Coordinates of C-alpha atoms and ligand atoms in Angstrom, one line a residue:
M72 CA 0.0 0.0 0.0
E73 CA 2.8 2.3 0.9
N74 CA 4.3 2.0 -2.6
L75 CA 0.9 2.5 -4.3
Q76 CA 0.5 5.7 -2.3
R77 CA 3.8 6.9 -3.6
L78 CA 2.4 6.8 -7.2
F79 CA -0.4 9.2 -6.3
E80 CA 1.9 11.5 -4.4
N81 CA 4.4 11.6 -7.4
N82 CA 1.5 12.3 -9.8
K83 CA 0.3 15.2 -7.6
R84 CA 3.8 16.6 -7.5
F85 CA 4.3 16.2 -11.3
V86 CA 1.0 18.1 -12.0
E87 CA 2.0 20.9 -9.6
E88 CA 5.4 21.3 -11.1
I89 CA 4.2 21.4 -14.7
T90 CA 1.3 23.7 -13.9
A91 CA 3.7 26.1 -12.0
S92 CA 5.9 26.5 -15.1
D93 CA 3.1 26.3 -17.8
P94 CA -0.4 26.9 -16.3
D95 CA -2.1 26.0 -19.6
F96 CA -0.2 22.8 -20.2
F97 CA -2.9 20.3 -19.3
R98 CA -5.8 22.2 -20.9
R99 CA -3.9 22.2 -24.2
R100 CA -3.1 18.5 -23.9
A101 CA -6.7 17.6 -23.0
E102 CA -7.8 19.1 -26.4
K103 CA -5.7 17.0 -28.6
Q104 CA -2.4 15.0 -29.1
E105 CA 0.0 15.7 -31.9
P106 CA 2.8 13.1 -31.4
H107 CA 5.5 12.9 -34.1
F108 CA 6.7 9.5 -32.9
L109 CA 5.3 6.0 -32.5
F110 CA 7.6 4.1 -30.2
I111 CA 7.4 0.3 -30.2
G112 CA 9.5 -1.0 -27.3
C113 CA 9.9 -3.7 -24.7
A114 CA 7.6 -3.8 -21.6
D115 CA 10.7 -4.1 -19.4
S116 CA 10.3 -1.7 -16.4
R117 CA 13.9 -0.6 -16.9
V118 CA 13.2 1.1 -20.2
P119 CA 10.6 3.8 -19.5
I120 CA 10.9 5.5 -22.9
E121 CA 9.3 8.8 -22.1
M122 CA 11.6 9.3 -19.1
L123 CA 14.7 8.1 -21.0
T124 CA 14.1 10.4 -24.0
G125 CA 12.8 13.4 -22.1
V126 CA 9.6 13.8 -24.2
A127 CA 6.6 15.6 -22.7
P128 CA 3.1 14.1 -22.5
G129 CA 1.6 14.4 -26.0
E130 CA 4.8 14.0 -27.9
M131 CA 5.1 10.2 -28.2
F132 CA 2.6 7.5 -29.0
V133 CA 3.7 4.3 -27.3
H134 CA 3.2 0.6 -27.7
R135 CA 5.2 -1.8 -25.5
N136 CA 5.2 -5.5 -25.2
I137 CA 7.7 -8.2 -24.2
A138 CA 10.7 -8.1 -26.5
N139 CA 9.3 -5.2 -28.7
Q140 CA 7.4 -7.4 -31.1
A141 CA 5.6 -6.1 -34.2
M142 CA 3.8 -9.2 -35.3
P143 CA 1.6 -8.8 -38.5
A144 CA -1.3 -10.7 -36.9
D145 CA -1.3 -8.7 -33.6
L146 CA -4.5 -6.7 -33.6
N147 CA -3.3 -4.6 -30.7
L148 CA -0.1 -3.6 -32.6
L149 CA -1.9 -3.1 -35.9
S150 CA -4.6 -0.9 -34.2
V151 CA -1.9 1.3 -32.7
L152 CA 0.1 1.5 -35.9
Q153 CA -3.0 2.3 -38.0
Y154 CA -4.1 5.1 -35.7
A155 CA -0.6 6.5 -35.4
V156 CA 0.0 6.4 -39.2
D157 CA -3.4 7.2 -40.7
V158 CA -4.9 9.5 -38.0
L159 CA -2.1 11.0 -36.0
D160 CA 0.2 11.1 -39.1
V161 CA 3.4 10.4 -37.1
K162 CA 6.6 11.2 -38.8
H163 CA 8.6 8.4 -37.3
V164 CA 8.0 4.8 -36.2
I165 CA 10.7 3.5 -33.9
V166 CA 11.3 -0.1 -32.9
C167 CA 13.7 -0.1 -30.0
G168 CA 15.4 -3.1 -28.4
H169 CA 17.5 -2.9 -25.2
L170 CA 20.5 -4.6 -23.6
G171 CA 19.7 -7.4 -21.1
C172 CA 16.2 -8.0 -22.6
G173 CA 14.7 -10.9 -20.6
G174 CA 12.4 -11.7 -23.6
V175 CA 15.4 -12.1 -25.9
K176 CA 17.3 -14.2 -23.3
A177 CA 14.2 -16.4 -22.8
A178 CA 14.0 -17.0 -26.5
M179 CA 17.6 -18.2 -26.4
S180 CA 16.9 -20.6 -23.6
D181 CA 15.7 -24.2 -23.8
A182 CA 13.6 -23.6 -20.7
S183 CA 9.8 -23.1 -20.8
F184 CA 8.4 -19.9 -19.3
G185 CA 4.7 -20.6 -19.9
L186 CA 2.4 -18.6 -22.2
V187 CA 5.2 -16.2 -23.1
D188 CA 6.9 -19.1 -25.0
H189 CA 4.2 -18.6 -27.7
W190 CA 4.7 -14.8 -27.7
L191 CA 8.4 -15.3 -28.3
A192 CA 8.1 -17.9 -31.1
G193 CA 9.2 -15.4 -33.7
V194 CA 12.4 -14.6 -31.7
R195 CA 13.1 -18.3 -31.3
E196 CA 12.7 -18.7 -35.0
L197 CA 15.5 -16.0 -35.4
V198 CA 17.7 -18.1 -33.1
R199 CA 17.2 -21.1 -35.5
R200 CA 17.7 -19.0 -38.6
H201 CA 20.9 -17.3 -37.5
K202 CA 22.3 -20.3 -35.5
D203 CA 25.7 -20.3 -37.2
E204 CA 26.3 -16.6 -36.7
L205 CA 25.1 -16.7 -33.1
D206 CA 27.1 -19.9 -32.3
A207 CA 30.3 -18.2 -33.6
L208 CA 30.1 -15.4 -31.0
P209 CA 32.2 -15.7 -27.9
D210 CA 29.6 -15.9 -25.1
D211 CA 25.9 -15.7 -24.3
D212 CA 26.0 -11.9 -23.7
A213 CA 27.3 -11.4 -27.2
R214 CA 24.7 -13.7 -28.6
A215 CA 21.9 -11.9 -26.7
N216 CA 23.2 -8.6 -28.0
R217 CA 23.2 -9.8 -31.6
L218 CA 19.8 -11.4 -31.2
T219 CA 18.5 -8.1 -29.9
E220 CA 19.7 -6.4 -33.1
L221 CA 18.3 -9.2 -35.3
N222 CA 15.0 -9.0 -33.5
V223 CA 14.7 -5.3 -34.1
L224 CA 15.6 -5.7 -37.8
R225 CA 12.9 -8.3 -38.1
Q226 CA 10.3 -6.2 -36.5
V227 CA 11.1 -3.2 -38.7
H228 CA 10.9 -5.4 -41.7
Q229 CA 7.5 -6.7 -40.6
L230 CA 6.2 -3.2 -40.1
S231 CA 7.4 -2.3 -43.5
R232 CA 5.3 -5.1 -45.0
T233 CA 2.0 -4.2 -43.3
P234 CA -0.8 -2.8 -45.5
I235 CA -0.8 0.2 -43.2
V236 CA 2.8 1.3 -43.9
Q237 CA 2.7 0.1 -47.5
G238 CA -0.5 2.1 -48.1
A239 CA 1.0 5.2 -46.5
W240 CA 4.1 5.0 -48.7
K241 CA 2.1 4.4 -51.8
R242 CA 0.3 7.6 -51.0
G243 CA 3.7 9.3 -50.8
R244 CA 3.3 9.8 -47.1
R245 CA 5.4 9.1 -44.0
P246 CA 6.3 7.4 -41.7
L247 CA 10.0 6.8 -41.7
L248 CA 10.8 3.5 -40.0
H249 CA 13.7 3.2 -37.6
G250 CA 15.3 0.3 -35.7
R251 CA 17.4 0.9 -32.6
A252 CA 19.3 -1.7 -30.7
R253 CA 22.4 -0.9 -28.6
G254 CA 22.5 2.5 -30.3
D255 CA 23.2 1.0 -33.8
P256 CA 20.8 2.6 -36.3
D257 CA 19.1 0.9 -39.1
E258 CA 16.5 2.7 -41.0
K259 CA 13.9 2.2 -43.7
E260 CA 12.0 5.0 -45.2
G261 CA 9.3 5.3 -47.8
P262 CA 8.0 5.6 -50.3
G263 CA 10.0 3.5 -52.7
R264 CA 11.9 1.5 -50.1
G265 CA 11.0 -1.5 -47.9
Ligands
ZN103 ZN1 13.1 -6.5 -23.0

């Protein structure tokens, strides 16, 4: 209970601080959101993306799940993507992996973790597909880091093949797609690419 109370107190302080420096902030935000970014990241509690990037409320549309998956049959992901691209007209869609991702490590493991095994089937498939490259790396940390990169690349590719992104690019519209893992950029942008 004590920890839960801390959340309410932090929120009260947050509102007071913002209002003190910008009395109209919350009224403007209540009217509409105009984010330039859709961020697709991991649900890991250590990667709170708004805090890490310093964006204010209203600046970033966010979708998070275990191991930052962008599966083409995930209705949740597709709904977020469609709204962000077609309605909010975001300029950038960013898939972001992170060091020490438990989802990526679980996919490398032979152990069973329950329902999440199904969720991570695509990452396990990457392990199989890139077995030779991963096996050649010196240790599990290096393998996990490389798999994190491969996973991000895979998700960016899958996003680029969705009818939502393809349709936007055919209409000559954004978004630019970005993949980030360990700070190494890989980008796709449309129209005409992907
Ligand atoms: Zn993670």
